[in-house]
Coordinates of C-alpha atoms and ligand atoms in Angstrom, one line a residue:
M1 CA -9.9 12.1 -3.1
A2 CA -7.3 9.3 -2.1
K3 CA -3.9 9.4 -3.3
S4 CA -2.6 6.0 -4.9
Y5 CA 0.1 4.1 -4.7
D6 CA 1.9 -0.1 -5.5
V7 CA 2.0 -0.6 -1.9
I8 CA 1.4 1.1 1.6
I9 CA 3.4 0.7 4.4
V10 CA 2.6 1.2 8.0
G11 CA 5.5 0.9 10.6
A12 CA 8.8 2.7 9.4
G13 CA 11.0 1.0 11.6
M14 CA 13.9 -0.9 10.4
V15 CA 11.7 -4.1 8.2
G16 CA 9.1 -1.5 7.0
A17 CA 11.5 0.6 6.1
L18 CA 13.7 -1.5 4.4
S19 CA 11.4 -3.1 2.5
A20 CA 9.7 0.5 1.2
I21 CA 13.4 0.8 0.1
L22 CA 13.7 -2.2 -2.2
L23 CA 10.3 -2.1 -4.0
A24 CA 10.6 1.3 -4.6
K25 CA 13.5 -0.2 -6.6
S26 CA 11.9 -2.4 -8.1
S27 CA 9.3 0.6 -9.7
L28 CA 6.2 0.4 -7.4
R29 CA 5.1 3.1 -6.5
I30 CA 4.9 3.0 -2.5
A31 CA 4.0 5.3 0.5
L32 CA 5.7 4.4 3.8
V33 CA 4.1 5.9 6.9
D34 CA 4.6 5.9 10.6
K35 CA 3.9 7.9 14.0
H36 CA 7.1 8.3 14.4
H37 CA 8.4 11.8 13.2
G38 CA 11.7 10.1 11.9
D39 CA 14.0 11.9 13.3
Y40 CA 16.6 10.6 15.3
T41 CA 19.4 11.9 17.6
L42 CA 22.3 10.4 17.3
S43 CA 24.3 10.1 20.5
V44 CA 28.1 11.0 20.2
P45 CA 30.3 8.2 20.8
P46 CA 31.7 6.6 23.3
A47 CA 27.9 6.8 24.8
Y48 CA 26.6 5.0 21.9
D49 CA 22.7 3.9 21.9
S50 CA 21.6 1.2 24.3
R51 CA 19.9 -0.3 21.3
V52 CA 22.3 -2.3 19.1
S53 CA 21.8 -4.6 16.2
A54 CA 23.5 -8.0 15.9
I55 CA 23.3 -7.7 11.9
S56 CA 24.0 -10.5 9.5
S57 CA 26.5 -10.5 6.6
Q58 CA 23.1 -11.5 4.1
S59 CA 20.9 -8.4 6.1
K60 CA 24.3 -6.5 5.5
T61 CA 24.4 -7.3 1.5
L62 CA 20.7 -6.1 1.9
L63 CA 21.2 -3.3 3.5
E64 CA 24.1 -2.7 1.3
E65 CA 21.3 -3.1 -2.2
A66 CA 19.3 -0.1 -0.8
G67 CA 22.0 2.2 -0.7
V68 CA 21.8 2.1 3.1
W69 CA 25.0 0.2 4.6
Q70 CA 26.9 3.4 2.8
G71 CA 25.9 5.8 4.3
I72 CA 26.4 4.5 7.4
A73 CA 29.8 6.4 9.0
T74 CA 31.9 3.6 9.7
D75 CA 33.3 5.3 13.2
R76 CA 30.3 3.9 14.6
I77 CA 30.1 -0.3 12.6
A78 CA 32.5 -2.7 14.5
C79 CA 33.0 -6.0 13.3
Y80 CA 33.2 -9.0 15.1
D81 CA 35.2 -12.2 14.0
N82 CA 34.9 -13.8 16.7
M83 CA 32.0 -15.5 19.4
V84 CA 32.9 -17.0 22.6
V85 CA 29.8 -18.6 25.2
W86 CA 30.5 -20.5 28.2
D87 CA 28.1 -22.1 30.7
G88 CA 28.9 -20.7 34.2
L89 CA 27.6 -23.6 36.1
G90 CA 30.8 -25.9 34.6
D91 CA 33.7 -25.9 32.2
G92 CA 31.8 -25.9 28.6
Y93 CA 32.9 -24.3 26.2
I94 CA 31.8 -22.8 22.4
D95 CA 34.7 -20.5 20.9
F96 CA 33.8 -19.9 16.5
S97 CA 35.8 -17.4 14.9
A98 CA 35.3 -16.5 11.3
G99 CA 38.9 -17.8 10.4
A100 CA 37.6 -20.6 11.1
T101 CA 34.7 -20.7 8.8
A102 CA 36.0 -18.8 5.7
M103 CA 33.9 -15.4 6.4
P104 CA 35.6 -12.4 6.4
E105 CA 33.3 -11.5 10.1
L106 CA 31.2 -12.9 11.9
G107 CA 29.0 -9.8 11.8
H108 CA 28.5 -6.4 12.9
L109 CA 27.1 -4.2 15.3
L110 CA 25.2 -1.5 15.9
E111 CA 23.4 0.8 17.2
N112 CA 19.8 1.2 15.9
A113 CA 19.2 5.2 16.0
V114 CA 22.4 4.9 14.2
L115 CA 20.3 2.2 11.4
N116 CA 17.1 3.3 11.4
D117 CA 18.4 7.2 10.9
Q118 CA 20.5 5.6 8.0
L119 CA 17.1 4.0 6.1
I120 CA 15.0 7.4 6.9
R121 CA 17.5 9.1 5.4
R122 CA 17.3 6.9 2.2
A123 CA 14.0 6.7 2.3
R124 CA 13.7 10.2 1.2
E125 CA 16.1 10.1 -1.2
T126 CA 14.4 7.4 -2.8
N127 CA 11.6 7.9 -5.6
L128 CA 8.4 6.5 -6.4
L129 CA 8.8 6.8 -2.2
D130 CA 6.4 8.6 -0.5
L131 CA 7.2 9.3 3.3
Y132 CA 3.7 9.7 5.9
L133 CA 6.2 10.9 9.1
G134 CA 4.5 12.2 12.8
D135 CA 1.3 10.3 10.8
T136 CA -0.8 7.1 12.6
L137 CA -3.2 5.2 10.3
E138 CA -6.1 6.0 11.8
S139 CA -8.6 3.3 9.5
H140 CA -8.2 1.0 6.9
H141 CA -10.5 -1.2 4.7
L142 CA -8.3 -4.3 3.1
S143 CA -9.3 -6.8 0.0
E144 CA -8.3 -9.6 -2.6
S145 CA -8.5 -6.3 -5.0
G146 CA -7.8 -2.9 -3.0
V147 CA -6.8 -1.2 0.1
R148 CA -7.4 2.1 1.5
V149 CA -6.6 3.6 4.2
E150 CA -7.0 6.7 6.6
L151 CA -4.5 8.8 8.7
S152 CA -5.0 10.7 11.4
S153 CA -3.8 13.9 9.6
G154 CA -6.8 13.1 7.1
Y155 CA -5.0 11.4 4.2
A156 CA -6.4 8.7 2.1
L157 CA -4.4 6.6 0.9
D158 CA -5.2 3.9 -2.1
A159 CA -3.0 0.8 -2.7
Q160 CA -3.6 -2.7 -3.7
V161 CA -1.6 -4.2 -0.7
L162 CA -1.0 -3.1 2.8
I163 CA 2.0 -3.7 4.7
G164 CA 1.7 -4.8 8.7
A165 CA 5.4 -3.4 9.9
D166 CA 4.7 -1.6 13.0
G167 CA 6.1 -3.8 15.4
A168 CA 5.2 -6.4 18.1
M169 CA 2.3 -4.4 19.4
S170 CA 1.2 -4.2 15.5
T171 CA -2.2 -2.6 15.3
L172 CA -3.0 -4.2 12.0
R173 CA -2.3 -7.6 13.3
I174 CA -4.7 -7.2 16.3
E175 CA -7.8 -5.7 14.5
N176 CA -7.4 -7.8 12.0
D177 CA -7.6 -10.7 14.2
F178 CA -5.2 -12.2 12.9
E179 CA -3.9 -16.0 15.8
T180 CA -1.1 -16.0 17.4
I181 CA 0.9 -18.2 19.7
E182 CA 2.5 -16.5 22.4
W183 CA 4.4 -16.7 25.9
D184 CA 6.0 -14.9 28.1
Y185 CA 9.8 -15.9 28.4
G186 CA 9.7 -14.9 32.2
H187 CA 13.2 -12.9 31.2
H188 CA 13.1 -9.2 30.9
A189 CA 16.8 -7.8 29.0
I190 CA 18.3 -5.2 30.8
V191 CA 20.4 -2.8 27.7
A192 CA 23.1 -0.8 28.5
T193 CA 26.4 0.3 26.8
I194 CA 29.8 -0.5 29.5
E195 CA 33.2 0.6 29.5
I196 CA 35.3 -2.1 30.1
A197 CA 39.3 -1.6 31.4
Q198 CA 40.5 -4.7 28.3
P199 CA 40.3 -4.1 24.7
H200 CA 37.1 -6.9 24.0
G201 CA 39.1 -8.1 20.8
N202 CA 36.0 -8.0 18.3
T203 CA 34.8 -10.8 20.1
A204 CA 30.8 -10.8 21.2
W205 CA 30.5 -12.7 24.8
Q206 CA 27.5 -15.0 26.1
S207 CA 27.6 -16.3 29.7
F208 CA 24.9 -18.6 30.5
G209 CA 24.7 -19.0 33.9
E210 CA 23.1 -18.5 37.5
E211 CA 23.6 -15.0 36.9
G212 CA 21.3 -15.2 33.8
I213 CA 22.2 -14.9 30.7
L214 CA 24.6 -11.9 29.8
A215 CA 26.1 -10.8 26.5
F216 CA 29.2 -8.8 26.2
L217 CA 28.9 -6.9 22.7
P218 CA 32.3 -4.7 21.0
M219 CA 31.5 -2.1 20.5
P220 CA 34.0 0.4 18.3
S221 CA 36.7 1.4 20.8
V222 CA 37.4 5.2 21.2
N223 CA 41.2 7.1 22.1
Q224 CA 41.9 3.4 23.3
R225 CA 38.3 3.1 25.4
H226 CA 37.1 0.0 25.1
F227 CA 32.8 -0.7 25.1
V228 CA 30.4 -3.2 25.0
S229 CA 27.0 -2.9 24.4
I230 CA 25.5 -5.8 27.1
V231 CA 21.9 -7.3 26.7
W232 CA 21.6 -9.1 30.2
S233 CA 18.0 -11.5 30.0
V234 CA 16.8 -12.4 34.0
P235 CA 14.1 -13.0 35.6
P236 CA 11.8 -9.5 35.6
S237 CA 12.3 -9.5 40.0
E238 CA 15.9 -9.4 38.9
A239 CA 16.0 -7.2 36.6
A240 CA 13.9 -4.8 38.7
S241 CA 16.9 -5.9 42.2
L242 CA 19.7 -5.1 39.1
M243 CA 17.9 -1.6 38.2
A244 CA 17.7 -0.4 41.5
L245 CA 21.3 -0.8 42.4
D246 CA 23.5 1.8 42.2
E247 CA 26.3 2.5 39.3
A248 CA 29.2 1.0 41.5
L249 CA 26.8 -1.9 42.8
F250 CA 25.6 -2.6 38.9
C251 CA 29.4 -2.8 38.1
R252 CA 30.5 -5.3 40.2
R253 CA 27.5 -7.4 39.8
L254 CA 28.2 -7.7 35.5
Q255 CA 31.8 -7.5 35.9
Y256 CA 30.7 -11.0 38.2
A257 CA 28.3 -11.7 36.3
M258 CA 31.4 -12.2 33.4
N259 CA 33.4 -14.3 35.4
S260 CA 35.7 -11.6 35.9
R261 CA 37.0 -11.5 32.0
F262 CA 37.2 -7.3 32.3
D263 CA 36.9 -4.7 35.0
V264 CA 33.8 -3.4 34.3
L265 CA 34.3 0.7 34.9
S266 CA 31.2 2.7 34.2
V267 CA 28.1 2.6 32.5
T268 CA 28.6 5.3 30.2
Q269 CA 24.1 4.4 28.7
P270 CA 21.3 4.5 30.9
R271 CA 19.8 1.0 32.0
Q272 CA 16.8 0.0 29.8
A273 CA 14.6 -3.2 30.9
V274 CA 13.1 -4.6 28.4
P275 CA 10.2 -7.6 28.9
L276 CA 11.5 -9.9 26.6
R277 CA 7.9 -12.0 24.5
Q278 CA 8.0 -15.2 22.4
R279 CA 5.2 -14.3 19.6
H280 CA 4.2 -15.9 16.4
A281 CA 1.1 -15.1 13.8
K282 CA -0.5 -18.5 12.8
Q283 CA -0.9 -16.8 9.6
Y284 CA 1.3 -14.1 8.3
V285 CA -1.2 -12.5 5.2
K286 CA -4.8 -12.5 4.7
A287 CA -6.6 -10.6 1.0
G288 CA -4.3 -7.2 0.8
L289 CA -2.5 -7.7 4.1
A290 CA 1.4 -9.0 4.9
L291 CA 3.1 -8.9 8.2
I292 CA 6.6 -8.3 8.1
G293 CA 9.1 -8.2 10.7
D294 CA 8.4 -7.7 14.4
A295 CA 4.5 -7.3 13.9
A296 CA 4.6 -11.3 12.4
H297 CA 7.3 -12.7 15.5
T298 CA 9.0 -11.7 18.3
I299 CA 12.2 -14.3 20.0
H300 CA 14.6 -13.9 22.6
P301 CA 17.6 -11.8 21.6
L302 CA 20.4 -14.2 23.5
A303 CA 21.3 -15.0 19.1
G304 CA 20.6 -11.7 18.4
Q305 CA 18.3 -12.5 15.3
G306 CA 15.1 -10.9 15.8
A307 CA 15.7 -8.5 12.9
N308 CA 17.9 -10.2 10.5
L309 CA 15.0 -12.1 10.1
G310 CA 12.4 -9.5 9.9
F311 CA 14.6 -8.2 6.8
S312 CA 15.4 -11.8 5.0
D313 CA 10.7 -11.2 5.3
A314 CA 11.4 -8.0 3.4
K315 CA 14.5 -9.4 1.0
V316 CA 11.0 -12.3 -0.1
L317 CA 7.9 -10.1 0.3
V318 CA 9.9 -8.0 -1.9
E319 CA 10.6 -10.9 -4.6
V320 CA 7.1 -12.1 -4.9
L321 CA 4.7 -8.4 -4.6
S322 CA 7.9 -7.6 -7.7
K323 CA 7.2 -10.7 -9.4
A324 CA 3.5 -10.5 -9.3
H325 CA 3.7 -6.8 -10.8
R326 CA 5.6 -8.3 -13.9
R327 CA 3.4 -10.7 -14.5
G328 CA 0.4 -8.3 -14.0
E329 CA -1.4 -10.0 -10.7
C330 CA -2.8 -8.1 -8.1
L331 CA -0.5 -7.6 -5.3
G332 CA -2.6 -8.1 -2.6
A333 CA -4.3 -11.9 -4.0
S334 CA -4.0 -13.7 -1.9
N335 CA -3.4 -16.9 -3.7
V336 CA -0.1 -13.9 -4.1
L337 CA 0.9 -12.7 -0.7
R338 CA 1.0 -16.9 0.5
R339 CA 3.9 -17.5 -1.9
Y340 CA 5.8 -15.1 0.6
Q341 CA 4.0 -16.6 3.9
R342 CA 5.3 -20.5 2.8
A343 CA 8.4 -19.3 1.9
R344 CA 9.2 -17.5 5.1
M345 CA 6.8 -19.8 7.7
L346 CA 9.0 -22.4 8.1
D347 CA 12.6 -20.5 8.6
N348 CA 11.0 -18.0 12.0
I349 CA 9.8 -21.9 13.6
A350 CA 12.1 -23.2 13.5
M351 CA 14.3 -19.7 14.7
A352 CA 12.0 -19.5 17.6
A353 CA 12.6 -23.8 18.4
G354 CA 15.7 -23.2 18.7
M355 CA 15.6 -20.2 21.0
E356 CA 13.5 -21.5 23.5
A357 CA 15.1 -24.8 23.6
F358 CA 18.5 -22.9 23.8
K359 CA 16.7 -20.2 26.7
R360 CA 15.3 -24.2 28.5
L361 CA 18.3 -26.1 28.8
F362 CA 20.4 -23.1 30.1
S363 CA 17.5 -22.3 32.5
T364 CA 17.8 -25.5 34.8
Q365 CA 20.4 -25.7 37.4
Q366 CA 19.7 -29.6 38.2
P367 CA 23.5 -31.2 37.9
A368 CA 22.6 -34.2 36.1
L369 CA 21.5 -32.1 33.4
V370 CA 24.5 -28.8 33.8
Q371 CA 26.6 -32.3 33.7
L372 CA 24.9 -33.6 30.3
R373 CA 24.8 -30.1 29.6
N374 CA 28.4 -29.1 29.0
M375 CA 29.5 -31.9 28.2
G376 CA 27.4 -31.5 24.9
M377 CA 29.2 -27.6 24.8
K378 CA 32.4 -30.1 24.9
Q379 CA 30.7 -32.0 22.1
F380 CA 30.0 -28.5 20.3
H381 CA 32.7 -27.2 20.7
R382 CA 35.5 -29.6 18.7
S383 CA 32.8 -29.7 15.6
T384 CA 34.6 -27.9 13.1
S385 CA 31.6 -29.0 10.9
L386 CA 28.5 -28.4 13.3
K387 CA 30.5 -24.6 14.0
K388 CA 30.2 -23.8 10.1
T389 CA 26.2 -25.7 10.3
L390 CA 25.3 -22.8 12.7
I391 CA 27.4 -19.5 11.9
A392 CA 26.4 -20.3 8.1
R393 CA 22.5 -20.3 9.9
A394 CA 23.2 -16.9 11.5
A395 CA 24.9 -15.5 8.4
G396 CA 20.9 -15.9 7.5
L397 CA 23.4 -18.1 3.8
T398 CA 21.8 -21.5 5.0
S399 CA 17.5 -21.6 6.0
F400 CA 15.9 -24.4 7.7
S401 CA 13.7 -25.0 5.1
Ligands
FAD1 C1 16.9 -6.3 23.9 C2 16.7 -6.8 22.2 C3 18.2 -7.3 22.0 C4 18.0 -7.3 20.1 N1 18.9 -7.5 19.6 C5 18.9 -8.1 17.9 C6 19.7 -7.6 17.7 O1 21.5 -8.0 17.6 N2 19.8 -8.7 15.9 C7 18.6 -8.8 16.3 O2 18.7 -9.1 14.6 N3 17.1 -8.2 16.4 C8 17.4 -7.9 17.8 N4 16.4 -7.4 18.6 C9 15.3 -8.2 17.4 C10 14.9 -6.4 17.2 O3 14.9 -4.8 17.7 C11 13.6 -6.1 16.2 O4 13.4 -7.2 15.7 C12 13.1 -5.3 15.7 O5 13.9 -4.1 15.8 C13 12.0 -5.2 14.4 O6 12.0 -3.9 13.7 P1 10.6 -3.9 13.3 O7 10.9 -3.0 12.2 O8 9.7 -5.3 12.7 O9 9.7 -3.3 14.0 P2 9.7 -1.6 15.0 O10 11.5 -1.5 14.7 O11 9.0 -1.7 16.5 O12 9.1 -1.2 14.1 C14 7.8 -0.8 14.2 C15 7.3 0.6 14.4 O13 6.1 1.0 14.0 C16 5.7 1.9 13.8 N5 4.5 1.9 14.5 C17 4.0 1.0 15.1 N6 2.5 1.1 14.9 C18 1.9 2.2 14.2 C19 0.7 2.3 13.2 N7 -0.6 2.8 13.8 N8 0.9 4.1 12.5 C20 1.7 4.4 12.5 N9 2.8 3.6 12.7 C21 3.4 2.4 13.7 C22 6.4 2.3 15.1 O14 6.6 3.7 15.7 C23 8.3 1.6 14.2 O15 8.5 3.2 14.0 C24 16.3 -7.5 20.1 C25 15.4 -7.3 20.8 C26 15.3 -7.0 21.3 C27 14.0 -6.7 23.0

């Protein structure tokens, strides 16, 4: 006999788990399925996990509404109130500060494992939410009026609608023939945690130059020692050479690429290289199924927006489904799910286009274009209103649509 729910979510990553908790709070019965067992081993500070995310103020508000943010230990969260961006090939420079835009902070940084761990803990405490962890989607059947899912454990689940939050290589997207527009960014991102000699000043530092796109993201200091998480995006061959360097040489290259703003002391968590691909599903929904988060779209991490876009998908989809439930509409009906797609697609496409334009603008080393780029950055740096607009967008307080 199949167990009945209102919604089945495949994927209990950041986006799927948050959606499940928020939907259960709206009195919907939820099944949350993930092949991961849900038990995260957290590293001990200052050996911060290499994968971290910049969380916007809108995402923080959503995580608070879900009761997740309050459970995260404060010594695992770094607040940043400044951001400095410069062109390594010229003197173009822009700084953003929370103070100048009347915001309490620009955002927060935290380790993905810490956030995932807290989301699963909160999901376990949530009424109306059943977890199927360490379990995989075996087969599924979709229709306007209801969906059926079989798991590898043998469980059969029924619901009105299925949500695909199963990440960039989404089985649900691929098996249901969703077309995508995608291309390789020609970049791999090297991520690691680094100890530096000087305080980071609660500032996110980002350099665009010959050495690639490099971000130093502040992590909490421990006993007067200072740490940053790095995201260093370079062509794949360059990433392979950087990964092959011993620690001392890697630190020297890193320091050079950061224009020696900091003395790089050591790598406290092993380096990882992640290939970067832009992907966007042409549709997010089909009868009985909605894709959210990385299952629907992935972008370059240079502005730290991927998970934040996924959280915005979750917010809108929860609103659409809760309203439809109150009206007695079938949650999997195409006309219901298209409301979610209409509300989110333009914003996600605009962000993807912005990241591509940024990446191309900073990839060129043609002298005339570099000069123009630097002039543009200087103009931007002088414009408080442009900075306010960009910060409000990055914080999720405004959208393009
Ligand atoms: C280097 C780098 C830096 C980044 N920095 C930032 C940042 O600073 N800020 C930001 O907002 N974003 C950032 N991002 C993007 C962000 O990491 C992703 O957008 C986000 O993790 C996507 O979450 P998700 O829940 O959609 O997918 P995922 O985290 O991939 O979760 C998918 C889940 O689905 C499960 N799953 C998959 N298939 C199945 C199946 N068949 N059955 C059961 N379970 C399944 C998986 O186990 C997994 O738990 C960065 C990305 C990269 C690569």
